XYZ file of C-alpha atoms in Angstrom:
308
model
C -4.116 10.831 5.185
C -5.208 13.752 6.956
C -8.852 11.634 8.106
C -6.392 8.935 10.421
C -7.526 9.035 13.680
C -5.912 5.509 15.071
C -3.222 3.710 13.516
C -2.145 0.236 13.867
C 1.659 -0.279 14.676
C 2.793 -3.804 14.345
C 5.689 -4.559 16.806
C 7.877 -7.156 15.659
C 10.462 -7.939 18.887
C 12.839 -9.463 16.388
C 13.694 -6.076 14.106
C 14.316 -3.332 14.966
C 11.934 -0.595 16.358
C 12.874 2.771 15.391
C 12.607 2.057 12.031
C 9.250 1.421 12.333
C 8.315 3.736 15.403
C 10.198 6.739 14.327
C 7.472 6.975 10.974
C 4.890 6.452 13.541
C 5.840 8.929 15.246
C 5.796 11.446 12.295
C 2.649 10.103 11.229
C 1.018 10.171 14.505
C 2.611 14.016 15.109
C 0.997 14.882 11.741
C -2.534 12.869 11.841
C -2.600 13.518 15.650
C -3.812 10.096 15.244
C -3.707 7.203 17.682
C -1.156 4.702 18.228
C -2.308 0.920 18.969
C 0.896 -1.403 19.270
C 0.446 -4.791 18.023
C 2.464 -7.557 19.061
C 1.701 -11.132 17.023
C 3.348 -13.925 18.991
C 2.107 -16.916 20.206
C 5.479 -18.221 22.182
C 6.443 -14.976 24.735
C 4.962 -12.742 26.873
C 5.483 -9.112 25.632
C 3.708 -7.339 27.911
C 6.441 -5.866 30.063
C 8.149 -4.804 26.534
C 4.558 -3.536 25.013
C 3.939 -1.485 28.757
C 7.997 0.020 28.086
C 7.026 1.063 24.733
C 3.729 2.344 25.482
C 5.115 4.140 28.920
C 7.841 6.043 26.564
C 5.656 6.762 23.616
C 3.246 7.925 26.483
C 5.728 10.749 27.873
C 6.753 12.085 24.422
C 2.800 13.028 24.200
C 1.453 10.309 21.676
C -1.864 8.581 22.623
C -1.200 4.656 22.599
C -2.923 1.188 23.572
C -1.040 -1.697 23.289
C -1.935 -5.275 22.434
C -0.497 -8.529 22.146
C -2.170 -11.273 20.136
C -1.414 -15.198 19.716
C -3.513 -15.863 17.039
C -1.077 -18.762 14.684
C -1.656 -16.714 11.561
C -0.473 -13.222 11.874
C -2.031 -11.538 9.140
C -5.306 -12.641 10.537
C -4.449 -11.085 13.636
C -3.413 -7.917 12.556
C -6.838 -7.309 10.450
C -8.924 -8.894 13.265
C -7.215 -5.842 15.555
C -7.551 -3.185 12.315
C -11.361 -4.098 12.734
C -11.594 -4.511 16.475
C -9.987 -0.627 16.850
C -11.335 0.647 13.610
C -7.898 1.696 12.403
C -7.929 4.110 9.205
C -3.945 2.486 8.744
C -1.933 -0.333 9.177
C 1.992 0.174 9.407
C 4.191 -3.118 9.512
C 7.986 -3.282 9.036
C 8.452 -5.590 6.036
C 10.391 -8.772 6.561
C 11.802 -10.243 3.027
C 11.264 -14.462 2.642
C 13.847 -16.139 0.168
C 13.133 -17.125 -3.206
C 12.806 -20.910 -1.962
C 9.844 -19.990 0.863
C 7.874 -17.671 -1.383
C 7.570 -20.345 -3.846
C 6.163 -23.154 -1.469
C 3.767 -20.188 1.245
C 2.529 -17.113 0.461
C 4.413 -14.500 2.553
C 2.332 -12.941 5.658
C 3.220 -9.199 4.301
C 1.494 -10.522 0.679
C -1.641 -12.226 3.062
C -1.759 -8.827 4.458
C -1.838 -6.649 1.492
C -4.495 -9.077 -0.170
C -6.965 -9.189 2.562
C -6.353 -6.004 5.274
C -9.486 -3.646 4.446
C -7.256 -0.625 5.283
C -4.101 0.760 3.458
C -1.129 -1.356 4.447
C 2.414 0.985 5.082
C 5.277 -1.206 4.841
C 7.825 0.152 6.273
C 11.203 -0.425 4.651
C 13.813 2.084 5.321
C 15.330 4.417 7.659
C 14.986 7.469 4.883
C 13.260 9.938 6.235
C 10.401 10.860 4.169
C 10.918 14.892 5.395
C 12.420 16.988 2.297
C 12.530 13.951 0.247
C 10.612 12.681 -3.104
C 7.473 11.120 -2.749
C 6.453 8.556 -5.675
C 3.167 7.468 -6.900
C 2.351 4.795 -9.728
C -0.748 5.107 -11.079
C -2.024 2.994 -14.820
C -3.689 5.597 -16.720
C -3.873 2.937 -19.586
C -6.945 2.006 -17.547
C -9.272 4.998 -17.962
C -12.930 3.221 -16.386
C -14.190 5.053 -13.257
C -13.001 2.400 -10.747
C -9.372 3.354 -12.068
C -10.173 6.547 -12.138
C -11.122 7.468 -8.021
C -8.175 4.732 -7.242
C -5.707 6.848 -9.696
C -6.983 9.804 -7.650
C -6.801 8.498 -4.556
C -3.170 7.289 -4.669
C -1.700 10.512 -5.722
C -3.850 12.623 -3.312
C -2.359 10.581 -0.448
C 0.880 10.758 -1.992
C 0.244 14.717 -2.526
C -0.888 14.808 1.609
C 1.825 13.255 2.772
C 4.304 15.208 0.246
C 2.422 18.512 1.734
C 3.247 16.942 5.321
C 6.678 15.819 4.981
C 7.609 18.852 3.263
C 8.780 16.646 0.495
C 8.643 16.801 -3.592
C 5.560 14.599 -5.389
C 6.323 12.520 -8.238
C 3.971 10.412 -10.544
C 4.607 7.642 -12.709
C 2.987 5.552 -15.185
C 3.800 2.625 -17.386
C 2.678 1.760 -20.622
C 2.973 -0.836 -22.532
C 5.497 -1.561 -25.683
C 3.541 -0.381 -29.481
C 2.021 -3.274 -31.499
C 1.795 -2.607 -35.042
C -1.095 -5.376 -34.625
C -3.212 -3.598 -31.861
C -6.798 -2.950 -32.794
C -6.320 0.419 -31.691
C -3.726 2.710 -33.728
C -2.891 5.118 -30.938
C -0.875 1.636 -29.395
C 0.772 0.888 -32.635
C 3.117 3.474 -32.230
C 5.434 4.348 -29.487
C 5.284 8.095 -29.796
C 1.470 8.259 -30.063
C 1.049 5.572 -26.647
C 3.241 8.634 -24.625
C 1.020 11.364 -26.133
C -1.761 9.163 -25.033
C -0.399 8.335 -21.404
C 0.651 11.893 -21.317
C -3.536 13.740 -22.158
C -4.310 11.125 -19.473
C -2.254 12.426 -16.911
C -2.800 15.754 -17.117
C -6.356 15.961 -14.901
C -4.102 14.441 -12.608
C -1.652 17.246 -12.814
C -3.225 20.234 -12.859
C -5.180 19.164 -9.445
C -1.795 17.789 -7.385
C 0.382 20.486 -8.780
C 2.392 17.861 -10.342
C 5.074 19.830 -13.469
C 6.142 17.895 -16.433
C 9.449 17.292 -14.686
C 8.120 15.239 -11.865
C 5.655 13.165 -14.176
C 7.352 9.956 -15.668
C 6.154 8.169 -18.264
C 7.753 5.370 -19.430
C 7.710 1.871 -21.461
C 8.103 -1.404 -19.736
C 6.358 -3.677 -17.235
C 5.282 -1.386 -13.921
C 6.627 -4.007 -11.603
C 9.981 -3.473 -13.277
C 9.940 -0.031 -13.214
C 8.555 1.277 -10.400
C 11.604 -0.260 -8.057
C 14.133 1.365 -10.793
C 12.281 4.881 -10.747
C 11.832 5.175 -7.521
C 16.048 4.198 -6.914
C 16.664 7.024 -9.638
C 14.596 9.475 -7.193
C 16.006 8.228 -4.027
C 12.416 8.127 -2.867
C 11.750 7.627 0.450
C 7.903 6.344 -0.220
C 6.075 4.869 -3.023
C 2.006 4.775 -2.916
C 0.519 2.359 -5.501
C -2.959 0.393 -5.323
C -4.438 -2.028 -7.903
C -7.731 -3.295 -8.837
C -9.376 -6.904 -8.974
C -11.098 -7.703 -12.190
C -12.318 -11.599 -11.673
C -11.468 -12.662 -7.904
C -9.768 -11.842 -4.600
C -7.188 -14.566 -4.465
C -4.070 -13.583 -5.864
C -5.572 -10.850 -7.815
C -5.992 -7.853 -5.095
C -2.686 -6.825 -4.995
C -1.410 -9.780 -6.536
C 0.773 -9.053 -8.717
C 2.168 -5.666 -8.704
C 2.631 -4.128 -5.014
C 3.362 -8.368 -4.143
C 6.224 -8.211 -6.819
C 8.069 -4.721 -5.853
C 7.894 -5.587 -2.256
C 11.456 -7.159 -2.146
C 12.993 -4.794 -4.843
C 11.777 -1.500 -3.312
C 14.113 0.337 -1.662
C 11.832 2.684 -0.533
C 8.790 2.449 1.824
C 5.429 1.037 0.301
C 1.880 2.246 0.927
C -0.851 0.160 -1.152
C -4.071 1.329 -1.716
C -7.874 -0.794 -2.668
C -10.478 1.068 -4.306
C -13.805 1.300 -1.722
C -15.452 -1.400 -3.381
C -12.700 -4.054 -2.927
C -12.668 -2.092 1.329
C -16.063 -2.928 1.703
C -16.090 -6.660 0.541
C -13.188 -7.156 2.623
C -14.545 -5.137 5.485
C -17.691 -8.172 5.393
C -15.273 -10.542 4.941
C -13.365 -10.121 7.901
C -16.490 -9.538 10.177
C -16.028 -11.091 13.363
C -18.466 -13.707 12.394
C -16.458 -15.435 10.035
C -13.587 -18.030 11.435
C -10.407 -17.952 9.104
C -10.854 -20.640 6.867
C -14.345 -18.950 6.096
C -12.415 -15.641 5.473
C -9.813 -17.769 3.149
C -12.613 -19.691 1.009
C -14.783 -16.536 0.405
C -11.721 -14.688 -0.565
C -11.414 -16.881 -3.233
C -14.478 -16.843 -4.681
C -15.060 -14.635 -7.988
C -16.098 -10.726 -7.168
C -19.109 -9.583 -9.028
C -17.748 -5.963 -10.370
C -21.800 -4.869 -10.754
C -21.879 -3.975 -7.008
C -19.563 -1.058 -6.817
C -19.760 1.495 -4.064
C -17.742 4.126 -5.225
């Protein structure tokens, strides 16, 4: 977290700013990072309001550009500008879609989370993250090295911005119900699956500081219970990531961090592993027009060529 030197704020003129300034502000304050406004809108001029914002921002010290972009996809904008600037973040406010649109589009804020090389804030709630708990949900069930450096990287950033926010780190994993017909005994049995879970955790324990109290380990399908932990700590951020086994399309994020986004009632930060950065980092060169970006995105990733 600490590496940030420009950060990508995404102005939407229809919600509400503060929310989303007032944690760029900390971050900014704490990164000494850059600010680059966004503004993705295709019917209004926003300079005047983009100038205002970058004017005010200006006099309270912070460093800021500002940018307005008409491209008809947003998510495609905001990644074209995360390249353009070389932004180490992207910080959006996130804007829920009924049950009824997400089942006939894709949401922009899913778009975004698939295909943006960088980590993706979404910015939720007014909850401060300062003195407050700081989640992270890792899958120690999956114990190969890409896993591994993502497991590590989550709760590092998580342990950062804990450090900076003077705040208390949490870390969570689920595992899955026993199966007396599982090829492998340790999952036949409830109590020997949290013994497992709980060996694989403790690396990650002893280098984040993390005491048994703040580690939660617990049965039941992640995207169900990383919304309900996180309500039961009042946390005021949750940093998860995920890792695509066969293809890009639907399968980046896809499912977890996609499913939570809605029942979260904290902020979000989603991590990718470097090898998923870097084919998204070619995928969105400059070269490429969108549907390009879209068909190659769906095409299956060859695991073989990790950088890690």
């Amino acid at each position: 977290m600490h590496t940030i030197r420009n950060t990508l704020v995404v102005v939407d003129p229809q919600q509400p700013e503060e929310l989303l300034l007032n944690k760029a502000r900390m971050i900014a304050t704490a990164t000494r990072s850059h600010l680059h406004l966004l503004a993705c809108d295709k019917r209004l001029d926003l300079s005047d309001h983009l100038n205002h914002m970058q004017g005010a921002l200006a006099k309270e010290g912070f460093s800021v550009s500002v940018q307005q972009e008409c491209n008809h996809s947003p998510y495609k904008a905001i990644i074209n500008a995360q390249q353009s600037e070389g932004c180490g973040l992207v910080m959006k406010q996130h804007r829920p879609d009924n049950a009824l649109t997400k089942s006939l589009l894709t949401p922009e804020d899913w778009k975004l989370l698939r295909y943006c090389p960088s980590p993706v804030l979404i910015v939720k709630t007014p909850r401060p993250w300062t003195g407050n708990s700081i989640l992270t949900a890792v899958d120690v069930g999956n114990d190969d090295i890409e896993h591994r450096v993502l497991h590590a990287g989550i709760v590092s950033h998580g342990y950062d911005i804990a450090e900076m926010a003077d705040g208390t780190l949490h870390m969570m994993s689920a595992h899955p119900y026993p199966m007396l017909s599982a090829h492998d005994p340790i999952f036949q049995l409830k109590e020997s699956i949290q013994d497992f879970y709980h060996e694989q955790c403790k690396a990650l324990q002893h280098e984040f500081n993390i005491n048994d109290e703040h580690l939660h380990i617990e049965e039941g399908a992640a995207d169900v219970l990383i919304p309900q932990i996180a309500h039961r700590l009042n946390a005021a951020l949750t940093v998860i990531g995920n890792v695509a086994r066969t293809g890009l399309a639907g399968a980046l994020i896809g499912n977890t961090a996609e499913m939570i986004l809605d029942t979260l009632e904290s902020d979000v930060l989603v991590l990718k592993p470097d090898d998923i950065i870097t084919h998204l980092e070619e995928l969105a060169a400059p070269s490429l027009d969108p549907p390009e970006l879209e068909a190659l995105a769906s095409w299956p990733y060859n695991h073989h060529n990790h950088r890690l």
